[in-house]
Every structure is written in C-alpha cells, then in structure tokens.
PDB file of C-alpha atoms (C1' of nucleotides) in Angstrom:
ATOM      1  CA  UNK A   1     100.270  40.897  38.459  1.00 49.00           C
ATOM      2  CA  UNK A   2      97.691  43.202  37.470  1.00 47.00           C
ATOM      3  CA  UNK A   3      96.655  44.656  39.843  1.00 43.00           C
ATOM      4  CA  UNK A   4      99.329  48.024  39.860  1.00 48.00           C
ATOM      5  CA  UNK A   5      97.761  50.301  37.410  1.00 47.00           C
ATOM      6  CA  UNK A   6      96.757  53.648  38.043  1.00 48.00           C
ATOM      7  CA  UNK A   7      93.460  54.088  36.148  1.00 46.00           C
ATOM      8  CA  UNK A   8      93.703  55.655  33.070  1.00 49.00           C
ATOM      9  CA  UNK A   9      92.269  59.204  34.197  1.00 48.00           C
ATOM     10  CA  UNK A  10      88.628  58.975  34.316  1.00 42.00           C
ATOM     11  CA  UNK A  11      88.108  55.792  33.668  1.00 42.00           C
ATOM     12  CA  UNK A  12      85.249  55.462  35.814  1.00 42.00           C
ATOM     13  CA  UNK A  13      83.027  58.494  34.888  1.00 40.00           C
ATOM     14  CA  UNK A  14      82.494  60.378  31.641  1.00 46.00           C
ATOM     15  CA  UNK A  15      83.627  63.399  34.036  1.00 60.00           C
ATOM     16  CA  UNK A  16      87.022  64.264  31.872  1.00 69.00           C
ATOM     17  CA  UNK A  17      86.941  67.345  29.298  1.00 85.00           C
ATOM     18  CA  UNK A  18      89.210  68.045  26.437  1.00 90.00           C
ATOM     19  CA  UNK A  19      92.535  69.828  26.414  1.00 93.00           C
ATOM     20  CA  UNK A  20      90.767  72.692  24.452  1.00 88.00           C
ATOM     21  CA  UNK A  21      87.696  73.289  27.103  1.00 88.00           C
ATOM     22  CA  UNK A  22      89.022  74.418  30.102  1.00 86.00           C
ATOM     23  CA  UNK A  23      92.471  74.908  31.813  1.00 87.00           C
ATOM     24  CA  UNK A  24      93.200  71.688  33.714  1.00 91.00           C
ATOM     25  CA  UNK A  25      93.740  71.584  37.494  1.00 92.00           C
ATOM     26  CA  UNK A  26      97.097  70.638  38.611  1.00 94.00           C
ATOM     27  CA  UNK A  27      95.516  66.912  39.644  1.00 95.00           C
ATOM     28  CA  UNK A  28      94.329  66.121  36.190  1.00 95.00           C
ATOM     29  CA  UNK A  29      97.292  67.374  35.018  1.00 97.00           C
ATOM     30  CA  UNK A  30      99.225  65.337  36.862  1.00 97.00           C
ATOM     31  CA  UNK A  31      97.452  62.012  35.965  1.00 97.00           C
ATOM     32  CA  UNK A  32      97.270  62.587  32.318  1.00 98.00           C
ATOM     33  CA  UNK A  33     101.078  63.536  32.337  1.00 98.00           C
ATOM     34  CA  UNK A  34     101.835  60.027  33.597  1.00 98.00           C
ATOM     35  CA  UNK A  35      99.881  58.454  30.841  1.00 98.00           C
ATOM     36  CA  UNK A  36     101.319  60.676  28.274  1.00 98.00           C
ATOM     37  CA  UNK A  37     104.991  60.605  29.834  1.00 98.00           C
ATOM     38  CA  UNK A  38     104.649  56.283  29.091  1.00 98.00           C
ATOM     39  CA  UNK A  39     104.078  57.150  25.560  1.00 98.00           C
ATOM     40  CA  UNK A  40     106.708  59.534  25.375  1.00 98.00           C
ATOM     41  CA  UNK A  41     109.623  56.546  24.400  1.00 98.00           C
ATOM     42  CA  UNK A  42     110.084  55.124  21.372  1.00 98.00           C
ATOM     43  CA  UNK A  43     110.544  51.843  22.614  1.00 98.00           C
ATOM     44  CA  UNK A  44     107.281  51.551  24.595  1.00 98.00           C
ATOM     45  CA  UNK A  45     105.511  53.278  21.635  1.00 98.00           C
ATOM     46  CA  UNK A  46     106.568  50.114  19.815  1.00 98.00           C
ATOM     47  CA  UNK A  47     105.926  47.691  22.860  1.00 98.00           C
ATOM     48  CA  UNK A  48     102.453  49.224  22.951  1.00 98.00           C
ATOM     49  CA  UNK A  49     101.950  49.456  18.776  1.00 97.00           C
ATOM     50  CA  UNK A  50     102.328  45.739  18.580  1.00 97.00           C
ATOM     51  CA  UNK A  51     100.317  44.689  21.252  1.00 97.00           C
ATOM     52  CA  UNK A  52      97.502  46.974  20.062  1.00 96.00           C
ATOM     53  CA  UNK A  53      97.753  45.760  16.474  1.00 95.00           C
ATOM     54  CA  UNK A  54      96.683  42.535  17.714  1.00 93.00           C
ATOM     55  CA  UNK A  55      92.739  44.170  17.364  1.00 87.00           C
ATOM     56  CA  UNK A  56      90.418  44.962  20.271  1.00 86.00           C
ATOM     57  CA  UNK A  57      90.478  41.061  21.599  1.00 88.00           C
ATOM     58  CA  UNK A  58      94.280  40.452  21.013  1.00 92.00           C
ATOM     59  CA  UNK A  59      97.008  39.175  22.932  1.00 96.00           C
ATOM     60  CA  UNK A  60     100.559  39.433  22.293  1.00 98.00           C
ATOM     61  CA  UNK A  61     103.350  37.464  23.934  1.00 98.00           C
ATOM     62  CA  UNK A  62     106.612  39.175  25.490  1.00 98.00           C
ATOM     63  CA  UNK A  63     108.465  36.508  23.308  1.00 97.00           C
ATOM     64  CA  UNK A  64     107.571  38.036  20.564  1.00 97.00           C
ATOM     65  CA  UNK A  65     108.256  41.283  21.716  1.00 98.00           C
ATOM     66  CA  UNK A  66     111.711  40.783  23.116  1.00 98.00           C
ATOM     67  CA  UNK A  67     113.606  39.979  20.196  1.00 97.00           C
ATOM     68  CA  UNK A  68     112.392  42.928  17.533  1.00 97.00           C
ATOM     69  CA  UNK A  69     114.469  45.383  19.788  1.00 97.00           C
ATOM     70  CA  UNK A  70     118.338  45.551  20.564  1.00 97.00           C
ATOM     71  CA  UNK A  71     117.838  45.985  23.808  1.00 98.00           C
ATOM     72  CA  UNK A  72     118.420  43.737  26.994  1.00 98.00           C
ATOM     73  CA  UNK A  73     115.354  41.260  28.586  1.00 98.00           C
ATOM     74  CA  UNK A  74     115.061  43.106  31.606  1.00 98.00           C
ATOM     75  CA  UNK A  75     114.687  46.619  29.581  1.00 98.00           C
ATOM     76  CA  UNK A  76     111.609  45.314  27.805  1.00 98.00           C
ATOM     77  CA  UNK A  77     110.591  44.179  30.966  1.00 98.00           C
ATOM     78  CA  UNK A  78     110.533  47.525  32.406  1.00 98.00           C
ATOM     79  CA  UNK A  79     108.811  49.333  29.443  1.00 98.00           C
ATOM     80  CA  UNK A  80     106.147  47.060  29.772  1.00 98.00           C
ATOM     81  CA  UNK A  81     105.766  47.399  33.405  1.00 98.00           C
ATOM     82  CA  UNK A  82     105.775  51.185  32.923  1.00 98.00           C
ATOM     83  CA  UNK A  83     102.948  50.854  30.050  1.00 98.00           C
ATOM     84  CA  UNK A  84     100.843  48.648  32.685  1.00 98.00           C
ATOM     85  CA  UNK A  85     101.799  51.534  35.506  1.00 98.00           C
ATOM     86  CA  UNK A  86      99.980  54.015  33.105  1.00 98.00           C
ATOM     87  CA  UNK A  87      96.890  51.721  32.611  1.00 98.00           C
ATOM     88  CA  UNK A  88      97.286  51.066  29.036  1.00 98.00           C
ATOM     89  CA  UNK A  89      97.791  47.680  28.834  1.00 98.00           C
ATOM     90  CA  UNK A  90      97.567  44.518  31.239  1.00 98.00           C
ATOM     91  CA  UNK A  91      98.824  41.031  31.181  1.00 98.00           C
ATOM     92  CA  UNK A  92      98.247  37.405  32.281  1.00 97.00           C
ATOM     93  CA  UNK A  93     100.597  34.586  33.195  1.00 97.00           C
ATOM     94  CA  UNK A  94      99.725  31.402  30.789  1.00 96.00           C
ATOM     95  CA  UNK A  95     101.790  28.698  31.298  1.00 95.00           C
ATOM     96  CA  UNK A  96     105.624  29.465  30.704  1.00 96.00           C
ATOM     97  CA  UNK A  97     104.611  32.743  28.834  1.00 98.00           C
ATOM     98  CA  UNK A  98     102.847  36.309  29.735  1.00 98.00           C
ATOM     99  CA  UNK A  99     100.474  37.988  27.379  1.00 98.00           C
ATOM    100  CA  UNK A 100      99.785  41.393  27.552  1.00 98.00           C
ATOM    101  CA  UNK A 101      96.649  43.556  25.532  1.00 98.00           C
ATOM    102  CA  UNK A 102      96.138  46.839  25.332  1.00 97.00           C
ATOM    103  CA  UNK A 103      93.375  47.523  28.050  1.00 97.00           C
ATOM    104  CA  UNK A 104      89.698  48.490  26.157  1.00 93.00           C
ATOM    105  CA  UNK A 105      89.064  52.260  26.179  1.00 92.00           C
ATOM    106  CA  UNK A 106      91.931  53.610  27.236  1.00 95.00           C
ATOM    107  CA  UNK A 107      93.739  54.666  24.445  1.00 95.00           C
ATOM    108  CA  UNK A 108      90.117  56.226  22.986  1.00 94.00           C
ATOM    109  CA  UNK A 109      89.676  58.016  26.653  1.00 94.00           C
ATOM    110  CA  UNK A 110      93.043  59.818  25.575  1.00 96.00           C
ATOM    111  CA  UNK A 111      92.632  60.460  21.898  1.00 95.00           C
ATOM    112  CA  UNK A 112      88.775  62.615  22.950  1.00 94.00           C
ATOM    113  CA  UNK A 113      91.228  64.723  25.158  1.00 96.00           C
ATOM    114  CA  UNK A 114      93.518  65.793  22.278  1.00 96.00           C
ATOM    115  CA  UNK A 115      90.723  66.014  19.994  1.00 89.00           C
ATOM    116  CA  UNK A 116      89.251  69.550  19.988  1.00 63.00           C
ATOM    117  CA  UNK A 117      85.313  69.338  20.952  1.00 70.00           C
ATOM    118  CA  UNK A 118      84.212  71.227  17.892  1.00 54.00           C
ATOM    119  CA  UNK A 119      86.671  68.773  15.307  1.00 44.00           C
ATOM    120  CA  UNK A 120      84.669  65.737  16.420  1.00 42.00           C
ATOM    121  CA  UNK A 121      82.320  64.414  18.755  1.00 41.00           C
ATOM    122  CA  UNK A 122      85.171  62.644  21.116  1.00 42.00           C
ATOM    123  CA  UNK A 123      84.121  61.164  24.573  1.00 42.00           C
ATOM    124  CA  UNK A 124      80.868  63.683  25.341  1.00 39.00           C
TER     125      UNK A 124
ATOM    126  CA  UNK B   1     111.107  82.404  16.834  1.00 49.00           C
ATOM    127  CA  UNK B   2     108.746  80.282  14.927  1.00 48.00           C
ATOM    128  CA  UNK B   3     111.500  78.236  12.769  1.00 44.00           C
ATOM    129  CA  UNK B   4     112.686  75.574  15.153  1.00 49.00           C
ATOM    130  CA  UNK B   5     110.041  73.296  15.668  1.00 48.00           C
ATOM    131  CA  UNK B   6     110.034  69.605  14.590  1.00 48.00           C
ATOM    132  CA  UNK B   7     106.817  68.969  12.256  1.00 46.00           C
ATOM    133  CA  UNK B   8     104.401  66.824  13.997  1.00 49.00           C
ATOM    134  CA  UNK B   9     104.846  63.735  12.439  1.00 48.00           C
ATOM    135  CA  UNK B  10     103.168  63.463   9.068  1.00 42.00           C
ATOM    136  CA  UNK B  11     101.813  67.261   9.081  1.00 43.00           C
ATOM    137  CA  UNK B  12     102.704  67.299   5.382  1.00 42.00           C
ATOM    138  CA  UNK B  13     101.223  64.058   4.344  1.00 40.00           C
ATOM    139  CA  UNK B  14      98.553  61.701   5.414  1.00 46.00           C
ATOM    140  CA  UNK B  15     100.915  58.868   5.409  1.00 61.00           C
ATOM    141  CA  UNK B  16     100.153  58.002   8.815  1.00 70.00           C
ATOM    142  CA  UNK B  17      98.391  54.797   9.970  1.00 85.00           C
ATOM    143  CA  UNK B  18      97.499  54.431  13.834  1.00 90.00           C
ATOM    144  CA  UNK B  19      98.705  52.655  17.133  1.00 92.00           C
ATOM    145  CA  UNK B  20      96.997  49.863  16.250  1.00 88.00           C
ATOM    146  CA  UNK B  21      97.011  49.355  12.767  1.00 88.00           C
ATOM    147  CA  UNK B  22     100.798  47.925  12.311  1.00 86.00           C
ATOM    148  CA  UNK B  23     103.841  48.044  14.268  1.00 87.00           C
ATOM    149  CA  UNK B  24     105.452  51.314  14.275  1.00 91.00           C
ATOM    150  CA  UNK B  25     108.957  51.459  12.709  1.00 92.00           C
ATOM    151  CA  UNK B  26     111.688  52.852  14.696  1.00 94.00           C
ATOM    152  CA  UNK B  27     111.505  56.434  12.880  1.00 94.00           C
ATOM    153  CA  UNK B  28     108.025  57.250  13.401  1.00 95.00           C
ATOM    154  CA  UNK B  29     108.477  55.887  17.222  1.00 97.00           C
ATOM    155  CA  UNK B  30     111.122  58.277  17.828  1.00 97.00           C
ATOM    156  CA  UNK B  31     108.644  60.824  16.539  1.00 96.00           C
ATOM    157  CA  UNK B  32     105.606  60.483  18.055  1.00 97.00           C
ATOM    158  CA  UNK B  33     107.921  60.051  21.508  1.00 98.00           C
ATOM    159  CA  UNK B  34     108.879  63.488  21.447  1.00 98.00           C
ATOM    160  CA  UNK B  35     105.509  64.958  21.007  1.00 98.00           C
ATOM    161  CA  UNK B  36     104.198  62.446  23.629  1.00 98.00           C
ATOM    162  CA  UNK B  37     107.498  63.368  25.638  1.00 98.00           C
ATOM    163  CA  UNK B  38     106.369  67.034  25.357  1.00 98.00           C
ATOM    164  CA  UNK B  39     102.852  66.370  26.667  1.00 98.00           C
ATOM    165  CA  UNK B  40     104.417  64.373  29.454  1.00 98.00           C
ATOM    166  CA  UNK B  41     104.633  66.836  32.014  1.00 98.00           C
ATOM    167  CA  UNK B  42     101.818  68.265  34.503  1.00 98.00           C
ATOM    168  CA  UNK B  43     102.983  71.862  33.671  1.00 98.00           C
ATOM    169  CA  UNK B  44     103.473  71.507  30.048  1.00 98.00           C
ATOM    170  CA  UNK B  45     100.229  69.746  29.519  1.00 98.00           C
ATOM    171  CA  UNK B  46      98.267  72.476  31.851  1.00 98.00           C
ATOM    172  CA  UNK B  47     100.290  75.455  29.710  1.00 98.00           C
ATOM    173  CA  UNK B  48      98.812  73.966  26.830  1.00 98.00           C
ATOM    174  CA  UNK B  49      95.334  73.395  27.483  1.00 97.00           C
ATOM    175  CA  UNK B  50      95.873  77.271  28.572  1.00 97.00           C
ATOM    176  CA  UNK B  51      96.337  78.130  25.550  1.00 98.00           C
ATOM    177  CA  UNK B  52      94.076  75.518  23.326  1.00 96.00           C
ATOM    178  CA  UNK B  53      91.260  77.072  25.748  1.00 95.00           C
ATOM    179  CA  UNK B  54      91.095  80.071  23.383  1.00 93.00           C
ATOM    180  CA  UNK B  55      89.735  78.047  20.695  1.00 87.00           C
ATOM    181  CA  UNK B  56      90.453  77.192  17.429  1.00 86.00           C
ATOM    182  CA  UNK B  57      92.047  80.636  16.238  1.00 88.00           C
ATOM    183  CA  UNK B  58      92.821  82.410  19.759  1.00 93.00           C
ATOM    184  CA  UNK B  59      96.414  83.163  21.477  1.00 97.00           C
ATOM    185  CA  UNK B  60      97.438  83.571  24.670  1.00 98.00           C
ATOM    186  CA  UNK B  61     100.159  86.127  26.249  1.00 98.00           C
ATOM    187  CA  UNK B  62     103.020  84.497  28.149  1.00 98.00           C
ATOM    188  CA  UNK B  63     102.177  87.352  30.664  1.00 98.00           C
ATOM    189  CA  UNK B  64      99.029  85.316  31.728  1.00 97.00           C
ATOM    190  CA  UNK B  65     100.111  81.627  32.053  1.00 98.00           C
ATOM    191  CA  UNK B  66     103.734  82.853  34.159  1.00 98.00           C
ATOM    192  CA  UNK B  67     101.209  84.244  37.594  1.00 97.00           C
ATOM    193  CA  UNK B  68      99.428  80.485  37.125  1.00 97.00           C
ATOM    194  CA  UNK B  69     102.068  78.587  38.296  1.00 98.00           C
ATOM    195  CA  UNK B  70     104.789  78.307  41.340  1.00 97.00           C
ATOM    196  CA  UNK B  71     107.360  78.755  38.930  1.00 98.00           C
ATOM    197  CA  UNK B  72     110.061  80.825  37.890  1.00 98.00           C
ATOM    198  CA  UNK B  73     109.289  82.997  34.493  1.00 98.00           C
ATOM    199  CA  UNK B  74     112.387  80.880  33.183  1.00 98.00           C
ATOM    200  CA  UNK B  75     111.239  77.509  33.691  1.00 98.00           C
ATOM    201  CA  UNK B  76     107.922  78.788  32.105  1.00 98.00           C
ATOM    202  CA  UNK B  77     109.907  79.634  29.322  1.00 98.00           C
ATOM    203  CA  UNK B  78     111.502  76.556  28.432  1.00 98.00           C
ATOM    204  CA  UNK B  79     108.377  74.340  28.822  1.00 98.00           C
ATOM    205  CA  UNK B  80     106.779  76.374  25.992  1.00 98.00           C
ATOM    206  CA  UNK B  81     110.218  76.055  24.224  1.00 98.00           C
ATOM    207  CA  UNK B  82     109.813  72.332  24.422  1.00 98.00           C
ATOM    208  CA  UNK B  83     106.183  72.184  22.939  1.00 98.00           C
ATOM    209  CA  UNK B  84     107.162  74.628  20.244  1.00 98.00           C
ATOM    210  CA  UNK B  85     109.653  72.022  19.662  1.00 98.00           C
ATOM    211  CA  UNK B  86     106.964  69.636  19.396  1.00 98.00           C
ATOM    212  CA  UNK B  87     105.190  71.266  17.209  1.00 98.00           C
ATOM    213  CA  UNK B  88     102.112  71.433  19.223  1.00 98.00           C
ATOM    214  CA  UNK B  89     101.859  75.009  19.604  1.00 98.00           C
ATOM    215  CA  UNK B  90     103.823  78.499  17.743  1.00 98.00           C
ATOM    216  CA  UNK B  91     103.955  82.232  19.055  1.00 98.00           C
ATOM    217  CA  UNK B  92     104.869  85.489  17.762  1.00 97.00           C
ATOM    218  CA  UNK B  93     105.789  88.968  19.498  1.00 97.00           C
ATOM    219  CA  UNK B  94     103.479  91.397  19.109  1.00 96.00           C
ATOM    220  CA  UNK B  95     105.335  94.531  20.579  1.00 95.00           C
ATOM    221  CA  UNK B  96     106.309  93.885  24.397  1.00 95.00           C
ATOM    222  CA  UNK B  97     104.094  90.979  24.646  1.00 98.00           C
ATOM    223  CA  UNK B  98     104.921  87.084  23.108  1.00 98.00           C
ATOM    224  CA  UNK B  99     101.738  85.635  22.300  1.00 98.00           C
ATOM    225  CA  UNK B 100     101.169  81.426  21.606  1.00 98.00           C
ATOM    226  CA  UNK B 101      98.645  79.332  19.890  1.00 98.00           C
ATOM    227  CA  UNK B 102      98.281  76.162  19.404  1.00 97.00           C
ATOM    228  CA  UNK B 103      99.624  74.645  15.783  1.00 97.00           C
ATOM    229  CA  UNK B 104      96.035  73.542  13.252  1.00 93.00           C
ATOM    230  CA  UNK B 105      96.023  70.287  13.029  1.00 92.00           C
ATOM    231  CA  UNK B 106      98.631  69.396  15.618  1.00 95.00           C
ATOM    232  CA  UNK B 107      96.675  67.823  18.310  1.00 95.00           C
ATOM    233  CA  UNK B 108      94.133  66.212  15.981  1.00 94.00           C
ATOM    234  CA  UNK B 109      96.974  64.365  14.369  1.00 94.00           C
ATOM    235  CA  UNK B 110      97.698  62.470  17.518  1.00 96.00           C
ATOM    236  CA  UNK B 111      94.522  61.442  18.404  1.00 95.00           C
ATOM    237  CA  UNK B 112      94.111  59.999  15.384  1.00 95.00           C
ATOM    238  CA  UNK B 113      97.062  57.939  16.171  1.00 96.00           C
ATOM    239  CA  UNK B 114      95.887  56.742  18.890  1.00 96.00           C
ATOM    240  CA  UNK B 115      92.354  56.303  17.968  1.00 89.00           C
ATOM    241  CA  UNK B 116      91.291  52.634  16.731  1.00 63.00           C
ATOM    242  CA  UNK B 117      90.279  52.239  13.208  1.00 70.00           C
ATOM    243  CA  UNK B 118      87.260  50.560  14.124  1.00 54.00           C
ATOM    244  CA  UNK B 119      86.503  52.416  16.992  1.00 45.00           C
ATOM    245  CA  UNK B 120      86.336  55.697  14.821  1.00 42.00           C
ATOM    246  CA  UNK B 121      86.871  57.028  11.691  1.00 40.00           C
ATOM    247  CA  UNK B 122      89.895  59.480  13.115  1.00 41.00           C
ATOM    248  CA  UNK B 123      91.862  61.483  10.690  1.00 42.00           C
ATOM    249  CA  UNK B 124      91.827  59.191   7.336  1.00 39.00           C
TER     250      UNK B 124
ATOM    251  C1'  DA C   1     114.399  16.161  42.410  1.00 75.52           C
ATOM    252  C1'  DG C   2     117.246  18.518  39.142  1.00 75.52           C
ATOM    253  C1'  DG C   3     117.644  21.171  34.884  1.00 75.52           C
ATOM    254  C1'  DT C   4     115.915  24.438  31.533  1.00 75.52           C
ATOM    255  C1'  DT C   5     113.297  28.295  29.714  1.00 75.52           C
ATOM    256  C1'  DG C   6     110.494  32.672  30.107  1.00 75.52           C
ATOM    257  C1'  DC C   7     109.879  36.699  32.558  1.00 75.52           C
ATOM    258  C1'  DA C   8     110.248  39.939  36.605  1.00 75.52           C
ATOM    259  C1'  DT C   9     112.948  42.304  40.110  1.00 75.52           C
ATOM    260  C1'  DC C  10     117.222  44.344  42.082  1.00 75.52           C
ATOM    261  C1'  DA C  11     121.269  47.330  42.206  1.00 75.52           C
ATOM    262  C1'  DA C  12     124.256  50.307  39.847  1.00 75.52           C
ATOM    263  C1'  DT C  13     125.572  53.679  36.310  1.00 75.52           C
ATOM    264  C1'  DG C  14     125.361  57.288  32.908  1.00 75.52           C
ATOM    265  C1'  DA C  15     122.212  60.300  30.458  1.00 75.52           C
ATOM    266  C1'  DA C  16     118.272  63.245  30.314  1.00 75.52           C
ATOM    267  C1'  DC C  17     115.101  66.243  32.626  1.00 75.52           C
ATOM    268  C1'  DG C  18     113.010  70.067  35.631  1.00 75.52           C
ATOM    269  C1'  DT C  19     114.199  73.899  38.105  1.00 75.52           C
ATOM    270  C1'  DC C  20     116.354  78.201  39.392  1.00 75.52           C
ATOM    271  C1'  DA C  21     119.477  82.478  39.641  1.00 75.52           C
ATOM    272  C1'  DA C  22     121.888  85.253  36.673  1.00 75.52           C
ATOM    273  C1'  DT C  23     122.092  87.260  32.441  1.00 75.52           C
ATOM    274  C1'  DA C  24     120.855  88.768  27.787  1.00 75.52           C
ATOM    275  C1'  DC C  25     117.664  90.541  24.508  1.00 75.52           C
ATOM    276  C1'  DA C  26     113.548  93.246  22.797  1.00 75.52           C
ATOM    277  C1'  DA C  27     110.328  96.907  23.079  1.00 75.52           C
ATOM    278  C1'  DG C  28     108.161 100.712  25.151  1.00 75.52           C
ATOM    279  C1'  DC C  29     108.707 105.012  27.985  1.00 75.52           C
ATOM    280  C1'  DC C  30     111.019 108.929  30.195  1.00 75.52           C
TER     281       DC C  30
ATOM    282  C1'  DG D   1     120.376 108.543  25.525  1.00 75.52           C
ATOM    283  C1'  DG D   2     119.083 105.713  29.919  1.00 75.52           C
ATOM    284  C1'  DC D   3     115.287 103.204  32.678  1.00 75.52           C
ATOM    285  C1'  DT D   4     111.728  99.785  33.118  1.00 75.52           C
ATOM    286  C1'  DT D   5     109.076  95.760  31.824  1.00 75.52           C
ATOM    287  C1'  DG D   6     108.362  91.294  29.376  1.00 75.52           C
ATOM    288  C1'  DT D   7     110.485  87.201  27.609  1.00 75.52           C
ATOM    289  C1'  DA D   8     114.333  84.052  26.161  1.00 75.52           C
ATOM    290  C1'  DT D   9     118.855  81.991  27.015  1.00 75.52           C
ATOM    291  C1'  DT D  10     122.707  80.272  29.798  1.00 75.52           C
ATOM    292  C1'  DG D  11     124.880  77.544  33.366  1.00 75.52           C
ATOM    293  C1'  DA D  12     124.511  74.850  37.293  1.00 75.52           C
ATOM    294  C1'  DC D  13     122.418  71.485  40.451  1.00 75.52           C
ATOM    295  C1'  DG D  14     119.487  67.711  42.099  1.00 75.52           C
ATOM    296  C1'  DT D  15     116.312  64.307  40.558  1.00 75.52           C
ATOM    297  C1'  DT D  16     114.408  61.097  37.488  1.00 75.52           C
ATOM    298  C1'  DC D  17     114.931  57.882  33.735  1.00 75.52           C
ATOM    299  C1'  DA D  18     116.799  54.152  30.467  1.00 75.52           C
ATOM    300  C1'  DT D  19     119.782  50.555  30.435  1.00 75.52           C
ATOM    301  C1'  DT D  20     122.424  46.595  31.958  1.00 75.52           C
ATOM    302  C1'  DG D  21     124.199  42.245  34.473  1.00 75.52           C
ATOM    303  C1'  DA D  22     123.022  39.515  38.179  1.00 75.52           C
ATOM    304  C1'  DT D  23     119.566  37.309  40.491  1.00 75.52           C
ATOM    305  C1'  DG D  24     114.917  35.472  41.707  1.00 75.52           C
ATOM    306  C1'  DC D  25     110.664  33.244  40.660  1.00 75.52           C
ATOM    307  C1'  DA D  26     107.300  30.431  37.976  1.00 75.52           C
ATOM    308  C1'  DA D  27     106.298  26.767  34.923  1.00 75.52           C
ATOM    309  C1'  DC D  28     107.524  23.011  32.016  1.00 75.52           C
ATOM    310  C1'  DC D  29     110.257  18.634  31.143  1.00 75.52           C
ATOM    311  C1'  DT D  30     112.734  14.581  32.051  1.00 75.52           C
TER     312       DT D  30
END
DNA sequence: AGGTTGCATCAATGAACGTCAATACAAGCC
DNA sequence: GGCTTGTATTGACGTTCATTGATGCAACCT
C-alpha cells in the first residue's frame, strides 16, 4: 500500500537546485511538475493541510477526513492516492482504519526550490 | 498587459499561516491551487525558472524562451499567460520585444507555505 | 459463517487542459 | 503608405482530470 510513490525529486541526494539557479532540464521538470500538479487542487491542498497539521510525527485518519468535504468516499479516496503518487504523504492500514502522514522532508525539499538561494539558505 | 493577474495569495498582508499549521479553509485552498496549478506543468515550471535565472531584478525576452522548446510560439504564449495569471511572474513591451520577470515576493510566499514552522522560520 | 463498517478500485461521464493553425495586434523598417 | 518581425488571441481538437455509483476487499463483531 505504500509502496507506489514516485520519490519526491531528489530525495536521495542533495543534487536538486532552486528554480532561480539554473534553467531546469525537461526531466526535472517533469518530476517536479507532478509534485506541484498534486498540489494544484483545492481539495488535496486540504487533504494534505490536515494531515500535515498533525506535526512532524502525526497521523490522521481518512475518517476524519471524509466527512469535512461534500464530496463522495471514493473522490477522497482518489485525492489521497494522487497525494501518495506524488510522494507527499504515505499511509498504513491499522485495524478497520488507514492513517496517512505527510512523508518527512518532502514538503521542505520543495519549499528550498521556490525559495530564491540569495532570500535564504534553503536545501544547500 | 500587467492588470490581470490574481494576487498571490496574501501578497498584501501577512495573514498567512502554513500547510501545516491549521487546516486550510476552502478560500485560501482554491488559491494556493491555482498558483500550484500554474507550476504544475513541465513547460510552465521550466519557462519560469528561465526567467527567475536572471536573478532577483533581471527579465527575460519571450524571443529567447520560444527556440527552447518543441512548441508552437502560441502555446508558449499562453503558458506565460497562465503564470501571469498566477501571479508568479509580470512583463512589459519594451518596443518590438515583450520582456517577463518574475513577481518580488511571489515565489517566497509559497515556500513559506509549505515550509514547517519548526522546521524553519519561513516568511513570518 | 454471516453481517457490518471503513476504505480502495473500477467504469463512465462531463469539464478542464495542452496544443496547434489561423488570425489579430503592435512596433519597427522600407 | 505597405512590408516584415515579434507576440497575443481565437477556435478547434484530443487528452487528461475530477467526480460519481457500483463493486471489491479487509477487518471487526456477533
């Protein structure tokens, strides 16, 4: 169940620089547009918003989830599954219920591309 | 030419708390989706870093990013349309030539969102 | 075993998106 | 004035995406 996600670009090496430093190849491009394109929906913005409000360590159930939107079961479903696609979050099975977190680094791997090298320090 | 784009979410006020501070309401969402919609493209998101590349206060001609990629002028067109729309980046004609740069502010803004609180002291 | 609950997957539909050719507009040049 | 070059807009087409109801699977409870 969690074993589908693509790597948040660069996950594995500090080998990534910022949007400001060079022009990106067409690869990079192409794998940080996936991530991006999962945050580009309100709906998963939210999914991933409550999960990562939880803190660094936290857990949130889909049964919480489901019921703050007006949308179908199998929609939130899919959102999620998209998020996990992206490598931004991850879940586990307990029991009846599945709890996904946001997975460590990844959203601070994409915040030190936006950030401009000379505004802050960002991923070195 | 520089009047339609769409604020980046809490330019005009530091009202803005992160991803993982509280669950976003369904305004902001639909905000930050668009600008993460408009980075969620390969050739938007290599079109950009074309022009952040210039630094802080540099521009870049239309007439250089168009021979970069397999695509028609038009097409090239429109993706800049959609991150003016953004509000990521703004351009002016300067005689033949249409020249962009990217908004102050713009991209630092989102990384702050997604940046932890304890994990760095982002915008604040 | 049978029934119930929580969540994921499937199949279908309508909307949104990326792309292009054609066209329009703006500015310089003859 | 007309011609040429650079860029934006329009209209159309194929693909991708968000959403849903129906269904499947996993885990708990009698």
């Amino acid at each position: 169940m969690s074993k589908q996600e693509l790597e948040v670009p660069g996950q594995d090496a500090d080998c990534c620089s910022g949007v400001s430093e060079a022009p990106l190849d067409e690869e990079r491009a192409a794998e940080l547009a996936k991530v991006f394109k999962a945050l580009g929906d309100p709906v998963r913005l939210r999914l991933l918003s409550m999960i990562a409000s939880r803190g660094e360590g936290g857990e949130t159930c889909v049964c919480e989830m489901t019921p703050a939107f007006d949308l179908s079961q199998p929609t939130i479903s899919h959102h999620l599954k998209l998020l996990r696609q992206a490598g931004l979050i991850d879940c586990e099975r307990r029991g009846t219920w599945v709890h996904y977190w946001v997975l460590p680094g990844a959203l601070d791997k994409l915040a030190g591309f936006l950030t401009a090298p000379q505004t802050a320090g960002a991923a070195a």
